[in-house]
Every structure is written in structure tokens, then in C-alpha cells.
Short mmCIF file of C-alpha atoms in Angstrom, two decimals:
data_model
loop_
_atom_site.label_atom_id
_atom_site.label_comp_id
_atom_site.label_asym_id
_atom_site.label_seq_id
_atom_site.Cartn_x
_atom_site.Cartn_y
_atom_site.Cartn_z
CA UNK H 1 -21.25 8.59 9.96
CA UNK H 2 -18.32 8.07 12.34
CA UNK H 3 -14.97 6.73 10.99
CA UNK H 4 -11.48 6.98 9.71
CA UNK H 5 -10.61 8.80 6.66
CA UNK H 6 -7.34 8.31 5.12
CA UNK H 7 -5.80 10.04 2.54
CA UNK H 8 -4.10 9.99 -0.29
CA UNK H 9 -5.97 6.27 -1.64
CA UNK H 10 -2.51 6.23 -4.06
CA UNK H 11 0.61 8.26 -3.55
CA UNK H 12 4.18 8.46 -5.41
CA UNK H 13 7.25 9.09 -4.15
CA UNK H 14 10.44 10.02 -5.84
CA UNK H 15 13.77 8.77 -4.05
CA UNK H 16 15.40 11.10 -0.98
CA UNK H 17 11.41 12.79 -0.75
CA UNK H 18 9.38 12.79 2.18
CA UNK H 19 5.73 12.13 2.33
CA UNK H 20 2.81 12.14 4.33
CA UNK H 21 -0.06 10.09 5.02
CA UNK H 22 -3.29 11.70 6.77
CA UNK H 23 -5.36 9.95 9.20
CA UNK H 24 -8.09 11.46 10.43
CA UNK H 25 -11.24 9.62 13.00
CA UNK H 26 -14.11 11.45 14.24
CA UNK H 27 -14.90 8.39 16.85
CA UNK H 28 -13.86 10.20 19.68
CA UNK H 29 -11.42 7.17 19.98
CA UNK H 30 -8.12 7.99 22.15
CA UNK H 31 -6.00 5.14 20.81
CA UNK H 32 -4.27 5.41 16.92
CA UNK H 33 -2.06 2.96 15.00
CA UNK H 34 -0.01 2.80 11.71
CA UNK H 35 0.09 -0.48 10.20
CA UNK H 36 2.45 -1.05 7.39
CA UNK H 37 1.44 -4.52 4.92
CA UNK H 38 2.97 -6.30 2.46
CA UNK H 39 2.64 -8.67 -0.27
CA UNK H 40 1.38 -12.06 1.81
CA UNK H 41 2.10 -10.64 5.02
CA UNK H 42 0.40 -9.61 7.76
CA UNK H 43 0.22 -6.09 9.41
CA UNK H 44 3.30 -5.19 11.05
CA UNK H 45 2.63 -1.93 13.93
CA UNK H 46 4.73 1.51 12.77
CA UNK H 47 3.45 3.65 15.27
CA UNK H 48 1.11 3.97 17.90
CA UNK H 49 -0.40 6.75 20.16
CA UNK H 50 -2.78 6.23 23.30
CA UNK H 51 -3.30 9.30 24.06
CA UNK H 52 -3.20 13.15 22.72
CA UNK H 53 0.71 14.21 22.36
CA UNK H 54 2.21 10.86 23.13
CA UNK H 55 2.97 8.75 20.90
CA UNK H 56 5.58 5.16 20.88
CA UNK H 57 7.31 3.23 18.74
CA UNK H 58 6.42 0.17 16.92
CA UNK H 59 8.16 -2.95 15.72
CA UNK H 60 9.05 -1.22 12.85
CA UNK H 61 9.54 2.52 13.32
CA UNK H 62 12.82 3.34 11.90
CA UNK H 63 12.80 5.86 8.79
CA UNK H 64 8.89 6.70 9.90
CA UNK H 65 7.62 9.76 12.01
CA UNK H 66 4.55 10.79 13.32
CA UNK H 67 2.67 13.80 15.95
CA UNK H 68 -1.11 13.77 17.81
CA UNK H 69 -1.45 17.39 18.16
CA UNK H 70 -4.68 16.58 18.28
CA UNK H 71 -7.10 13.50 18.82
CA UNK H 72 -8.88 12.93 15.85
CA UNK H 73 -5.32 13.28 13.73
CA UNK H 74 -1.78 10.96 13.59
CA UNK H 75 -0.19 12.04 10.19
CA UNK H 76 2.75 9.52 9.30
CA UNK H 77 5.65 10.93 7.46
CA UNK H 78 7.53 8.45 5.57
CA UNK H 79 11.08 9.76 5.11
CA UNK H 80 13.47 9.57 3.16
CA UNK H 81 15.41 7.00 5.64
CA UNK H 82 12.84 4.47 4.73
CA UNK H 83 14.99 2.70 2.46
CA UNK H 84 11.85 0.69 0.90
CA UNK H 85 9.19 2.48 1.41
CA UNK H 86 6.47 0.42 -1.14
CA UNK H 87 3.76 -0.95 0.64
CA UNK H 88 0.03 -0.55 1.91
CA UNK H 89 -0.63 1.54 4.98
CA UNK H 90 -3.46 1.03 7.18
CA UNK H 91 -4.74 3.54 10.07
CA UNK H 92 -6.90 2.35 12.89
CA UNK H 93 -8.25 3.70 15.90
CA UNK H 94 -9.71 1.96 19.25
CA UNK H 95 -12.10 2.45 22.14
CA UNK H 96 -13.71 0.36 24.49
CA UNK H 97 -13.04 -4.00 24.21
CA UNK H 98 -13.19 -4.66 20.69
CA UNK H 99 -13.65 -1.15 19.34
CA UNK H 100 -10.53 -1.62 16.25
CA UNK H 101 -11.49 0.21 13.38
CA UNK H 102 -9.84 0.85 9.88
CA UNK H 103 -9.05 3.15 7.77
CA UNK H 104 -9.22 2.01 3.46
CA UNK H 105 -5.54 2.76 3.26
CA UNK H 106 -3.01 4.43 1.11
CA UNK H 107 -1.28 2.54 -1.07
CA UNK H 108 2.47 4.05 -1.53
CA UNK H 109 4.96 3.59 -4.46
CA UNK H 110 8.43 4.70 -4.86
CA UNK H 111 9.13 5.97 -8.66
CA UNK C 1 6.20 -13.36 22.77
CA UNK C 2 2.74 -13.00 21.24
CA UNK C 3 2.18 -14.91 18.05
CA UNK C 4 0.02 -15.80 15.55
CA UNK C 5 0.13 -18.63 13.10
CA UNK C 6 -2.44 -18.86 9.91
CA UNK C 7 -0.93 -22.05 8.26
CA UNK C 8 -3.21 -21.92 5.38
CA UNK C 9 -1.97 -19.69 2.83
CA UNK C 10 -4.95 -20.06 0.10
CA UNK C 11 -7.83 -21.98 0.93
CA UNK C 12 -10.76 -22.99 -1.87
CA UNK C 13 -14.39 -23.62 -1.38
CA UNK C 14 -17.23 -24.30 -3.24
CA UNK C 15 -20.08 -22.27 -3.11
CA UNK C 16 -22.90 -22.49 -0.38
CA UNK C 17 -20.10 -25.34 1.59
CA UNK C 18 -18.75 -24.35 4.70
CA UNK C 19 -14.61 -23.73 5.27
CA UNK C 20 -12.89 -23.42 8.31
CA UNK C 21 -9.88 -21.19 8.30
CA UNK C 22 -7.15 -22.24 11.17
CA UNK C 23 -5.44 -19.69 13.66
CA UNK C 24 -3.19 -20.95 16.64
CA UNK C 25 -2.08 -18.08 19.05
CA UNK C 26 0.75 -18.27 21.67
CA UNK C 27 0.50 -15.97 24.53
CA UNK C 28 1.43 -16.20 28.40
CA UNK C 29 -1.54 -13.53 29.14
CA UNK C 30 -4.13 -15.20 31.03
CA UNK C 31 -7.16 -12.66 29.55
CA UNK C 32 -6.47 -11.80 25.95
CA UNK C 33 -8.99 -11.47 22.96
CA UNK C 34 -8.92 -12.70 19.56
CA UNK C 35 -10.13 -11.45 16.62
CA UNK C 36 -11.08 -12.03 12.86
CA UNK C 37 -11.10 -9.42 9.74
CA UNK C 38 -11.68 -9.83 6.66
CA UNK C 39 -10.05 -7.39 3.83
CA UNK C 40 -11.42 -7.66 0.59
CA UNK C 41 -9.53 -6.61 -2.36
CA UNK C 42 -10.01 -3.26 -1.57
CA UNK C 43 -8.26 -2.97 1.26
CA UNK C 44 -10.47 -1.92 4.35
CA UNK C 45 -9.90 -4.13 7.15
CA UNK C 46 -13.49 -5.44 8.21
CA UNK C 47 -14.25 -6.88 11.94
CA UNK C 48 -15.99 -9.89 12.06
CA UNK C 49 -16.09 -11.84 15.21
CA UNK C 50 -14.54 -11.28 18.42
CA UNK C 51 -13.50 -13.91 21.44
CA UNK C 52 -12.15 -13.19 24.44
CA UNK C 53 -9.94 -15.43 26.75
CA UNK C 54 -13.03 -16.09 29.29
CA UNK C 55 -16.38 -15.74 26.89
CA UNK C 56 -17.52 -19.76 27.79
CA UNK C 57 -19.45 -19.59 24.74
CA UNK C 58 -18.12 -19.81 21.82
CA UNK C 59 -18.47 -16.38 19.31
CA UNK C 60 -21.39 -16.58 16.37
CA UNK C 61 -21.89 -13.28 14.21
CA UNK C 62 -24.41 -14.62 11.50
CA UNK C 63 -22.35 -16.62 8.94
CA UNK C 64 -19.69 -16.60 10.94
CA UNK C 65 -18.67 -18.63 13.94
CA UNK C 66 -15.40 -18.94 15.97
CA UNK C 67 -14.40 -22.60 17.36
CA UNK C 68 -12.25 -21.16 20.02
CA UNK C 69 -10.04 -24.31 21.54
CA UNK C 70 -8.50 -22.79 24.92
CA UNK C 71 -6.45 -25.63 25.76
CA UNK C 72 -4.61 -26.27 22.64
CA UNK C 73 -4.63 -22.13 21.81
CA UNK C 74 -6.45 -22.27 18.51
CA UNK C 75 -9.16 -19.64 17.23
CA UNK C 76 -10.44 -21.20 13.85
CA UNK C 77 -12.86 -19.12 12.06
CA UNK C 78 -15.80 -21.11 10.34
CA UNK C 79 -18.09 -19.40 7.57
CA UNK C 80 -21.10 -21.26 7.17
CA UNK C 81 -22.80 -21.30 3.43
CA UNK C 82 -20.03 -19.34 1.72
CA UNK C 83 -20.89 -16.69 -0.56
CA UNK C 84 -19.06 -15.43 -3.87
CA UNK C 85 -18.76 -12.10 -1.51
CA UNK C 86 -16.88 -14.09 0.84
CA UNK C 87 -13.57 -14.59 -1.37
CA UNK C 88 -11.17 -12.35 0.55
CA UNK C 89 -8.11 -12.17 2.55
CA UNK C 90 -8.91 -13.17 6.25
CA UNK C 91 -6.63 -12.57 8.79
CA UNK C 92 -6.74 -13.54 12.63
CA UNK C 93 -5.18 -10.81 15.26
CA UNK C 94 -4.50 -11.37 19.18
CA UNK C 95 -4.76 -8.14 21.18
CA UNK C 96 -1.53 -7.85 23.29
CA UNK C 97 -1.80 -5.47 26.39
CA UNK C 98 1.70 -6.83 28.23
CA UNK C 99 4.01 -5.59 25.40
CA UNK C 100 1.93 -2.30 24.66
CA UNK C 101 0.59 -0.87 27.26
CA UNK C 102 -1.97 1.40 27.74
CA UNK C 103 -6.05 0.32 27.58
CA UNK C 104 -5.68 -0.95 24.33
CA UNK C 105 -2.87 -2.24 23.80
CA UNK C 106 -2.04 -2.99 20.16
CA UNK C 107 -3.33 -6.21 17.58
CA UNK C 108 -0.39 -8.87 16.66
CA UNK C 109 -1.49 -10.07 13.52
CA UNK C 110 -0.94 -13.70 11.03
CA UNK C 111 -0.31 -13.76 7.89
CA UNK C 112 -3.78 -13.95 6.67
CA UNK C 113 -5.45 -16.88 4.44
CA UNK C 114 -7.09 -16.55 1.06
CA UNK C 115 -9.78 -17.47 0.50
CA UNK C 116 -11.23 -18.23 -3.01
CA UNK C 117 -15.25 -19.27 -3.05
CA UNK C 118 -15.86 -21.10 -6.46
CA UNK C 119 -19.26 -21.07 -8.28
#
């Protein structure tokens, strides 16, 4: 079956460590997103990629990084700049008029 | 700039009643769509109805309906016979193409409503 895969479903991270969160489609879809959510908020756009090796920021980009080296792939690195990095992160891909889909998320903790 | 106001923070209904769940959108894009997801618990966004700036009809996916108000820029969702299944987080998104670019563009999304379906 076609669709995102994201992975870790729970990950830790100590302070001053980088992470990264793995997003993977097989949907043949050329656009890819990084939502971030909080607690009774909606999604706010990260990162976002149209196309194969390009890739622009979001709304809220700073202490985040990401690469499409290839199209079924945009990896997000949460670094150690992101000064609160605790939240729920959503991948989704699109094609077509109403083609959004989603990812299940990986839910990230600072310890 | 594109916007999207849920004013409803929590919203209760009884089982088998129908709810209506309010979204107002502010855009200066004459063709735009509108959508509504529901995410569960669990966390997976799920699509359920789309509407787009021109459909004349208004947007029916089973349960679901969308009372899509052009002139006074509102996208309500109604859920028809509500289900214990239905208690959820439902959020209404606006694709914006004029701030994003590209064929896709990116979804601006509220702040979501909960919605708690009582036996």
C-alpha cells in the first residue's frame, strides 16, 4: 500500500544533541512538508520541498535542517539550536488537487 | 495574509445528533481550496472533505458535509449522526499557493476543535 512512513513513533533527546526524523513516501508525490504541533495548536510549516534537491523555508525554520537527495525521502534534523524542541512532528506529501497525505508522526521529548 | 479561525475550542455532542464545527478563512486568492482532517488521538492526520473556491455544490463525503458560505468566508464542517469513533481533534486547513509557490503550495492550518461524542 502506498504511503508515508515516519520514524522514530517516540524519540529522546538530551540537551546540545542533534536528531533526526525520517520521512519516507512511496506515492511518487513531488511535494514534502514538516509540520511541527503543539499542545492546542495547530500545525505550523518547518520545511518544505517541491521538488528533488530544493527545498525552502517555513514559518518556522530556525534551529531545523533538512535535504531531498532523493524523492521519496526529506529527513529533518532537529539541532541543537532548537531551543525547545518538544513537540509532535508530522510529514506529508502532495500530488495532484487535494492529494495531502500524512505521516503518524514522531513524537519528540527533550530529557 | 492567509488565515484560519476555529473559534470552538471543545465542542460536545450526544450520540447519533448532528454538530457543526465552525471555520472562517481570510484570503485575497480568488481560487483556493479548503479542507477538513480529522486526527484522532493517535496522531495521523485523516482527510475528510475537500471544497474548492468554485465547486457550486456544496462538498458531502458520507457523514460528512461541508456548508461552504463564499460570501461571508466560512467552511463549517457538519457530521451527521455522530459516532463514539467520531470524538477527535478536527482541524480546518486553506491551501495557500500565493505565499508558497510551486503546484502545491502549502496548507495554513486553525487551531483545531475537539470534539467529544457522549453516549
Amino acid at each position: 500500500d502506498g504511503g508515508i512512513t515516519q520514524s522514530p513513533k517516540y524519540l529522546f533527546r538530551k540537551e546540545g544533541q542533534n536528531v533526526t526524523l525520517s520521512c519516507e513516501q512511496n506515492l511518487n508525490h513531488d511535494a514534502m512538508y514538516w509540520y511541527r504541533q503543539d499542545p492546542g495548536q495547530g500545525l505550523r510549516l518547518i520545511y518544505y520541498s517541491q521538488i528533488v534537491n530544493d527545498f525552502q523555508k517555513g514559518d518556522i525554520a530556525e534551529g531545523y535542517s533538512v535535504s531531498r537527495e532523493k524523492k521519496e525521502s526529506f529527513p529533518l534534523t532537529v539541532t541543537s539550536a532548537q531551543k525547545n524542541p518538544t513537540a509532535f512532528y508530522l510529514c506529508a506529501s502532495a500530488s495532484g488537487l487535494y492529494g495531502y497525505t500524512f505521516g503518524s508522526g514522531t513524537r519528540l521529548t527533550v530529557v | 495574509a492567509q488565515k484560519i479561525t476555529q473559534t470552538q475550542p471543545g465542542m460536545f455532542v450526544q450520540e447519533k445528533e448532528a454538530v457543526t464545527l465552525d471555520c472562517t478563512y481570510d484570503t485575497s486568492d480568488q481560487s483556493y481550496g479548503l479542507f477538513w482532517y480529522k486526527q484522532p488521538s493517535s496522531g495521523e492526520m485523516i482527510f475528510l472533505i475537500y471544497q474548492g473556491s468554485y465547486d457550486e455544490q456544496n462538498a458531502t463525503e458520507g457523514r460528512y458535509s461541508l456548508n461552504f458560505q463564499k460570501a461571508r468566508k466560512s467552511a463549517n464542517l457538519v457530521i451527521s449522526a455522530s459516532q463514539l469513533g467520531d470524538s477527535a481533534m478536527y482541524f480546518c486547513a486553506m491551501r495557500d499557493l500565493m505565499n508558497y509557490g510551486g503546484s502545491q503550495g502549502n496548507l495554513i492550518f486553525g487551531k483545531g476543535t475537539k470534539l467529544s461524542v457522549k453516549p
